[in-house]
Amino acid sequence: MRLDKLLSNMGFGSRKEVKLLLKSKAVEVNGVFAKDVSMHVDTNADQIVVYGEEVIYTEFIYLMMNKPPGFISATEDKHDETVIDLLDPLDQHFKPFPVGRLDKDTEGLLILTNDGHLSHQLLSPKKHVPKLYFAKIEGRVTEEDIRKFKEGVTLEDGYFTKPGTLTILSSGEESEIELTIMEGKFHQVKRMFQAVGKRVTYLKRMKMGTLTLDEHLALGEYRPLTSTELLALKQKE
Ligand code: URA
């Protein structure tokens, strides 16, 4: 790969800016100051150092975010801020996108990546990737609801859902529940409760496939996936 392309991909600016970097003797390849932006480097074999720090070339980025309410799960939006606006410019440079959508008011686990293949594997209806949600529900959630969700419920547009596993954590004027579903229709959790005459007042995704939301992440914070987390996600493909 050309040196200027590599450095530009890694967030060191436009090709023009990379040229200036080389001019100012900021870039070394295998211990020698690089002069020619068009030189070819082998990302596996050559050592590339910028301002004294080695650059490890990566093509893909994999992030876990605790999505805050009020942000849209998209790369851009005409009216609202998106989850991409919460990322550091160095991470934005990789052009990540959210894997699936959480509603504007939904919180919790959101994977952001530029790996289209992994995204497809996680979202494909054929893969049956389980998603676990925590929710607060207006009113009393009952054993009858558990039974209905287990069988599948009919949404207002006539769609009959796949079985969902509903666990009641507390039940009263407001109930707290966990629900695992294998599909990801638009507003699915809210619409499933609507189908049994109830309203979701708070929704947070806790798990997606093998990945669990890191409880140390405050709302709006994110971190890269660990190699163990990434491997587990990919093994499920
Ligand atoms: N189901 C919903 O209703 N909303 C979400 O954001 C995710 C699942």
mmCIF file of C-alpha atoms and ligand atoms in Angstrom:
data_model
loop_
_atom_site.group_PDB
_atom_site.id
_atom_site.type_symbol
_atom_site.label_atom_id
_atom_site.label_comp_id
_atom_site.label_asym_id
_atom_site.label_seq_id
_atom_site.Cartn_x
_atom_site.Cartn_y
_atom_site.Cartn_z
ATOM 1 C CA MET A 1 0.000 0.000 0.000
ATOM 2 C CA ARG A 2 1.185 3.562 -0.677
ATOM 3 C CA LEU A 3 2.547 5.291 2.395
ATOM 4 C CA ASP A 4 0.283 8.333 2.005
ATOM 5 C CA LYS A 5 -2.811 6.140 1.693
ATOM 6 C CA LEU A 6 -1.870 4.169 4.776
ATOM 7 C CA LEU A 7 -1.222 7.261 6.892
ATOM 8 C CA SER A 8 -4.342 8.946 5.624
ATOM 9 C CA ASN A 9 -6.404 5.826 6.425
ATOM 10 C CA MET A 10 -4.949 5.824 9.911
ATOM 11 C CA GLY A 11 -6.157 9.344 10.586
ATOM 12 C CA PHE A 12 -3.055 11.438 9.861
ATOM 13 C CA GLY A 13 -4.945 13.783 7.577
ATOM 14 C CA SER A 14 -5.464 14.190 3.867
ATOM 15 C CA ARG A 15 -2.813 13.084 1.394
ATOM 16 C CA LYS A 16 -1.715 16.732 1.195
ATOM 17 C CA GLU A 17 -1.286 16.878 4.974
ATOM 18 C CA VAL A 18 0.599 13.587 4.957
ATOM 19 C CA LYS A 19 2.979 15.093 2.400
ATOM 20 C CA LEU A 20 3.717 17.913 4.848
ATOM 21 C CA LEU A 21 4.272 15.377 7.615
ATOM 22 C CA LEU A 22 6.935 13.680 5.537
ATOM 23 C CA LYS A 23 8.508 17.024 4.706
ATOM 24 C CA SER A 24 8.802 17.839 8.394
ATOM 25 C CA LYS A 25 10.602 14.534 8.971
ATOM 26 C CA ALA A 26 7.878 13.156 11.183
ATOM 27 C CA VAL A 27 7.640 9.789 9.451
ATOM 28 C CA GLU A 28 10.124 6.936 9.552
ATOM 29 C CA VAL A 29 9.900 3.679 7.660
ATOM 30 C CA ASN A 30 12.182 0.991 9.041
ATOM 31 C CA GLY A 31 14.223 3.607 10.872
ATOM 32 C CA VAL A 32 14.759 5.889 7.864
ATOM 33 C CA PHE A 33 12.943 9.218 7.393
ATOM 34 C CA ALA A 34 10.485 8.783 4.561
ATOM 35 C CA LYS A 35 10.603 11.373 1.779
ATOM 36 C CA ASP A 36 8.413 9.887 -0.906
ATOM 37 C CA VAL A 37 4.658 9.759 -0.256
ATOM 38 C CA SER A 38 4.207 7.279 -3.064
ATOM 39 C CA MET A 39 6.584 4.711 -1.612
ATOM 40 C CA HIS A 40 5.022 1.331 -1.084
ATOM 41 C CA VAL A 41 4.991 -0.192 2.352
ATOM 42 C CA ASP A 42 4.156 -3.696 3.466
ATOM 43 C CA THR A 43 1.782 -3.358 6.418
ATOM 44 C CA ASN A 44 2.871 -6.762 7.752
ATOM 45 C CA ALA A 45 6.622 -6.330 7.445
ATOM 46 C CA ASP A 46 7.578 -2.634 7.524
ATOM 47 C CA GLN A 47 7.825 -0.601 10.690
ATOM 48 C CA ILE A 48 6.156 2.788 10.332
ATOM 49 C CA VAL A 49 6.758 5.402 12.999
ATOM 50 C CA VAL A 50 5.124 8.842 13.209
ATOM 51 C CA TYR A 51 6.479 11.368 15.709
ATOM 52 C CA GLY A 52 8.362 8.548 17.424
ATOM 53 C CA GLU A 53 5.316 6.286 17.826
ATOM 54 C CA GLU A 54 4.792 3.119 15.890
ATOM 55 C CA VAL A 55 1.672 3.032 13.729
ATOM 56 C CA ILE A 56 -0.087 -0.325 13.764
ATOM 57 C CA TYR A 57 -2.184 -0.557 10.649
ATOM 58 C CA THR A 58 -5.762 -1.665 11.114
ATOM 59 C CA GLU A 59 -8.488 -1.584 8.545
ATOM 60 C CA PHE A 60 -11.447 -2.326 10.782
ATOM 61 C CA ILE A 61 -12.718 -0.727 13.930
ATOM 62 C CA TYR A 62 -15.029 -2.435 16.450
ATOM 63 C CA LEU A 63 -16.569 -0.361 19.230
ATOM 64 C CA MET A 64 -19.082 -0.984 21.990
ATOM 65 C CA MET A 65 -21.121 2.050 23.045
ATOM 66 C CA ASN A 66 -23.574 2.613 25.857
ATOM 67 C CA LYS A 67 -25.971 4.605 23.706
ATOM 68 C CA PRO A 68 -27.542 7.553 25.495
ATOM 69 C CA PRO A 69 -31.141 8.622 24.832
ATOM 70 C CA GLY A 70 -31.610 11.511 22.429
ATOM 71 C CA PHE A 71 -29.216 10.262 19.749
ATOM 72 C CA ILE A 72 -30.103 8.647 16.442
ATOM 73 C CA SER A 73 -28.556 5.277 15.495
ATOM 74 C CA ALA A 74 -27.397 6.386 12.066
ATOM 75 C CA THR A 75 -24.343 7.937 10.462
ATOM 76 C CA GLU A 76 -26.143 11.182 9.730
ATOM 77 C CA ASP A 77 -29.440 12.877 10.404
ATOM 78 C CA LYS A 78 -30.959 16.172 9.290
ATOM 79 C CA HIS A 79 -32.394 17.121 12.685
ATOM 80 C CA ASP A 80 -30.728 15.245 15.509
ATOM 81 C CA GLU A 81 -27.285 14.296 16.689
ATOM 82 C CA THR A 82 -26.224 10.783 15.826
ATOM 83 C CA VAL A 83 -24.199 8.213 17.730
ATOM 84 C CA ILE A 84 -21.321 8.958 15.343
ATOM 85 C CA ASP A 85 -21.187 12.516 16.766
ATOM 86 C CA LEU A 86 -20.207 10.930 20.095
ATOM 87 C CA LEU A 87 -17.042 9.415 18.631
ATOM 88 C CA ASP A 88 -13.550 10.850 18.726
ATOM 89 C CA PRO A 89 -12.522 12.186 15.267
ATOM 90 C CA LEU A 90 -9.759 9.567 15.170
ATOM 91 C CA ASP A 91 -12.428 6.860 15.420
ATOM 92 C CA GLN A 92 -14.806 8.667 13.061
ATOM 93 C CA HIS A 93 -12.021 8.547 10.518
ATOM 94 C CA PHE A 94 -12.639 4.793 10.089
ATOM 95 C CA LYS A 95 -16.206 5.580 9.009
ATOM 96 C CA PRO A 96 -17.941 3.248 11.457
ATOM 97 C CA PHE A 97 -21.700 2.749 11.391
ATOM 98 C CA PRO A 98 -24.073 1.347 13.988
ATOM 99 C CA VAL A 99 -24.932 -2.348 13.746
ATOM 100 C CA GLY A 100 -28.711 -2.160 13.676
ATOM 101 C CA ARG A 101 -30.837 0.516 15.225
ATOM 102 C CA LEU A 102 -31.866 1.465 18.688
ATOM 103 C CA ASP A 103 -34.702 3.989 18.903
ATOM 104 C CA LYS A 104 -33.813 7.575 19.746
ATOM 105 C CA ASP A 105 -35.056 7.095 23.323
ATOM 106 C CA THR A 106 -33.499 3.630 23.789
ATOM 107 C CA GLU A 107 -30.262 3.221 25.719
ATOM 108 C CA GLY A 108 -27.621 0.564 25.932
ATOM 109 C CA LEU A 109 -25.472 -1.733 23.885
ATOM 110 C CA LEU A 110 -24.683 -0.560 20.398
ATOM 111 C CA ILE A 111 -21.896 -2.010 18.274
ATOM 112 C CA LEU A 112 -20.215 0.373 15.853
ATOM 113 C CA THR A 113 -17.960 -0.958 13.132
ATOM 114 C CA ASN A 114 -16.895 -0.475 9.532
ATOM 115 C CA ASP A 115 -16.881 -4.256 9.014
ATOM 116 C CA GLY A 116 -19.889 -4.796 6.763
ATOM 117 C CA HIS A 117 -19.495 -8.551 6.870
ATOM 118 C CA LEU A 118 -19.731 -8.771 10.658
ATOM 119 C CA SER A 119 -22.627 -6.327 10.680
ATOM 120 C CA HIS A 120 -24.504 -8.458 8.173
ATOM 121 C CA GLN A 121 -23.854 -11.615 10.203
ATOM 122 C CA LEU A 122 -25.229 -10.018 13.342
ATOM 123 C CA LEU A 123 -28.297 -8.547 11.664
ATOM 124 C CA SER A 124 -29.262 -11.303 9.259
ATOM 125 C CA PRO A 125 -32.650 -12.759 10.272
ATOM 126 C CA LYS A 126 -31.283 -16.185 9.316
ATOM 127 C CA LYS A 127 -28.645 -16.032 12.057
ATOM 128 C CA HIS A 128 -31.120 -15.689 14.946
ATOM 129 C CA VAL A 129 -28.759 -13.556 17.040
ATOM 130 C CA PRO A 130 -30.388 -13.121 20.482
ATOM 131 C CA LYS A 131 -30.827 -9.608 21.850
ATOM 132 C CA LEU A 132 -31.541 -9.087 25.532
ATOM 133 C CA TYR A 133 -33.404 -5.965 26.643
ATOM 134 C CA PHE A 134 -34.179 -4.574 30.068
ATOM 135 C CA ALA A 135 -37.412 -2.586 30.158
ATOM 136 C CA LYS A 136 -39.792 -0.790 32.475
ATOM 137 C CA ILE A 137 -43.423 -1.346 31.649
ATOM 138 C CA GLU A 138 -46.444 0.658 32.695
ATOM 139 C CA GLY A 139 -48.721 -1.691 34.640
ATOM 140 C CA ARG A 140 -48.449 -5.275 35.810
ATOM 141 C CA VAL A 141 -46.663 -7.788 33.588
ATOM 142 C CA THR A 142 -48.103 -11.242 34.149
ATOM 143 C CA GLU A 143 -47.432 -14.949 33.657
ATOM 144 C CA GLU A 144 -49.978 -14.728 30.845
ATOM 145 C CA ASP A 145 -47.682 -12.246 29.040
ATOM 146 C CA ILE A 146 -44.768 -14.683 29.469
ATOM 147 C CA ARG A 147 -46.865 -17.421 27.884
ATOM 148 C CA LYS A 148 -48.010 -15.174 25.013
ATOM 149 C CA PHE A 149 -44.472 -13.979 24.248
ATOM 150 C CA LYS A 150 -43.266 -17.589 24.295
ATOM 151 C CA GLU A 151 -45.791 -18.440 21.592
ATOM 152 C CA GLY A 152 -45.288 -15.234 19.620
ATOM 153 C CA VAL A 153 -47.619 -12.260 19.416
ATOM 154 C CA THR A 154 -49.325 -10.508 16.533
ATOM 155 C CA LEU A 155 -48.111 -6.941 16.018
ATOM 156 C CA GLU A 156 -50.464 -4.190 14.872
ATOM 157 C CA ASP A 157 -49.392 -4.655 11.231
ATOM 158 C CA GLY A 158 -50.329 -8.349 11.346
ATOM 159 C CA TYR A 159 -46.766 -9.658 11.733
ATOM 160 C CA PHE A 160 -46.575 -12.705 14.007
ATOM 161 C CA THR A 161 -43.332 -12.561 15.993
ATOM 162 C CA LYS A 162 -40.942 -15.384 16.729
ATOM 163 C CA PRO A 163 -41.006 -16.555 20.359
ATOM 164 C CA GLY A 164 -39.524 -14.202 22.939
ATOM 165 C CA THR A 165 -38.285 -15.111 26.404
ATOM 166 C CA LEU A 166 -39.813 -12.802 28.972
ATOM 167 C CA THR A 167 -38.594 -12.690 32.575
ATOM 168 C CA ILE A 168 -40.410 -10.606 35.178
ATOM 169 C CA LEU A 169 -37.969 -8.919 37.550
ATOM 170 C CA SER A 170 -40.636 -7.020 39.466
ATOM 171 C CA SER A 171 -44.316 -6.523 38.886
ATOM 172 C CA GLY A 172 -46.591 -3.775 40.167
ATOM 173 C CA GLU A 173 -47.900 -0.406 38.986
ATOM 174 C CA GLU A 174 -44.672 -0.348 37.059
ATOM 175 C CA SER A 175 -42.986 -3.642 36.138
ATOM 176 C CA GLU A 176 -39.370 -4.388 35.321
ATOM 177 C CA ILE A 177 -38.644 -7.136 32.854
ATOM 178 C CA GLU A 178 -36.007 -8.718 30.667
ATOM 179 C CA LEU A 179 -36.893 -9.840 27.182
ATOM 180 C CA THR A 180 -34.770 -11.841 24.756
ATOM 181 C CA ILE A 181 -35.774 -11.773 21.112
ATOM 182 C CA MET A 182 -34.114 -13.325 18.075
ATOM 183 C CA GLU A 183 -35.280 -10.781 15.521
ATOM 184 C CA GLY A 184 -35.086 -7.045 15.163
ATOM 185 C CA LYS A 185 -38.193 -5.583 13.630
ATOM 186 C CA PHE A 186 -38.725 -1.834 13.872
ATOM 187 C CA HIS A 187 -39.713 -0.899 17.477
ATOM 188 C CA GLN A 188 -40.083 -4.610 18.157
ATOM 189 C CA VAL A 189 -39.996 -4.639 21.960
ATOM 190 C CA LYS A 190 -42.380 -1.688 22.227
ATOM 191 C CA ARG A 191 -44.750 -3.233 19.692
ATOM 192 C CA MET A 192 -44.690 -6.639 21.393
ATOM 193 C CA PHE A 193 -45.837 -5.024 24.629
ATOM 194 C CA GLN A 194 -48.370 -2.975 22.723
ATOM 195 C CA ALA A 195 -49.706 -6.301 21.390
ATOM 196 C CA VAL A 196 -50.493 -7.367 24.970
ATOM 197 C CA GLY A 197 -51.954 -3.952 25.855
ATOM 198 C CA LYS A 198 -48.935 -2.518 27.687
ATOM 199 C CA ARG A 199 -46.534 0.368 27.252
ATOM 200 C CA VAL A 200 -42.740 0.415 27.487
ATOM 201 C CA THR A 201 -41.570 3.488 29.422
ATOM 202 C CA TYR A 202 -37.844 2.715 29.464
ATOM 203 C CA LEU A 203 -35.756 0.449 27.238
ATOM 204 C CA LYS A 204 -32.129 -0.564 27.376
ATOM 205 C CA ARG A 205 -30.298 -3.229 25.371
ATOM 206 C CA MET A 206 -28.034 -5.321 27.576
ATOM 207 C CA LYS A 207 -26.757 -8.040 25.212
ATOM 208 C CA MET A 208 -26.349 -8.794 21.553
ATOM 209 C CA GLY A 209 -25.222 -12.317 20.690
ATOM 210 C CA THR A 210 -22.240 -13.134 22.888
ATOM 211 C CA LEU A 211 -21.591 -9.479 23.713
ATOM 212 C CA THR A 212 -22.680 -7.954 27.026
ATOM 213 C CA LEU A 213 -22.792 -4.213 27.678
ATOM 214 C CA ASP A 214 -19.792 -3.183 29.791
ATOM 215 C CA GLU A 215 -21.326 -1.832 32.991
ATOM 216 C CA HIS A 216 -18.376 0.540 33.426
ATOM 217 C CA LEU A 217 -19.416 2.518 30.363
ATOM 218 C CA ALA A 218 -21.471 5.564 31.304
ATOM 219 C CA LEU A 219 -24.162 6.721 28.879
ATOM 220 C CA GLY A 220 -22.455 8.052 25.760
ATOM 221 C CA GLU A 221 -19.151 6.342 26.507
ATOM 222 C CA TYR A 222 -17.628 3.698 24.303
ATOM 223 C CA ARG A 223 -14.580 1.483 24.044
ATOM 224 C CA PRO A 224 -13.020 -0.897 21.529
ATOM 225 C CA LEU A 225 -14.107 -4.523 21.756
ATOM 226 C CA THR A 226 -11.488 -6.733 23.367
ATOM 227 C CA SER A 227 -9.963 -9.434 21.180
ATOM 228 C CA THR A 228 -11.869 -12.057 23.211
ATOM 229 C CA GLU A 229 -15.193 -10.264 22.643
ATOM 230 C CA LEU A 230 -14.502 -9.861 18.946
ATOM 231 C CA LEU A 231 -13.440 -13.468 18.493
ATOM 232 C CA ALA A 232 -16.581 -14.718 20.240
ATOM 233 C CA LEU A 233 -18.795 -12.527 18.028
ATOM 234 C CA LYS A 234 -17.041 -13.708 14.883
ATOM 235 C CA GLN A 235 -17.140 -17.364 15.896
ATOM 236 C CA LYS A 236 -20.894 -17.204 15.983
ATOM 237 C CA GLU A 237 -20.952 -16.210 12.335
HETATM 238 N N1 URA B 1 -37.170 -2.602 20.317
HETATM 239 C C1 URA B 1 -37.696 -1.364 20.394
HETATM 240 O O1 URA B 1 -38.900 -1.184 20.503
HETATM 241 N N2 URA B 1 -36.853 -0.323 20.344
HETATM 242 C C2 URA B 1 -35.511 -0.467 20.268
HETATM 243 O O2 URA B 1 -34.775 0.533 20.252
HETATM 244 C C3 URA B 1 -34.989 -1.753 20.199
HETATM 245 C C4 URA B 1 -35.849 -2.808 20.225
#
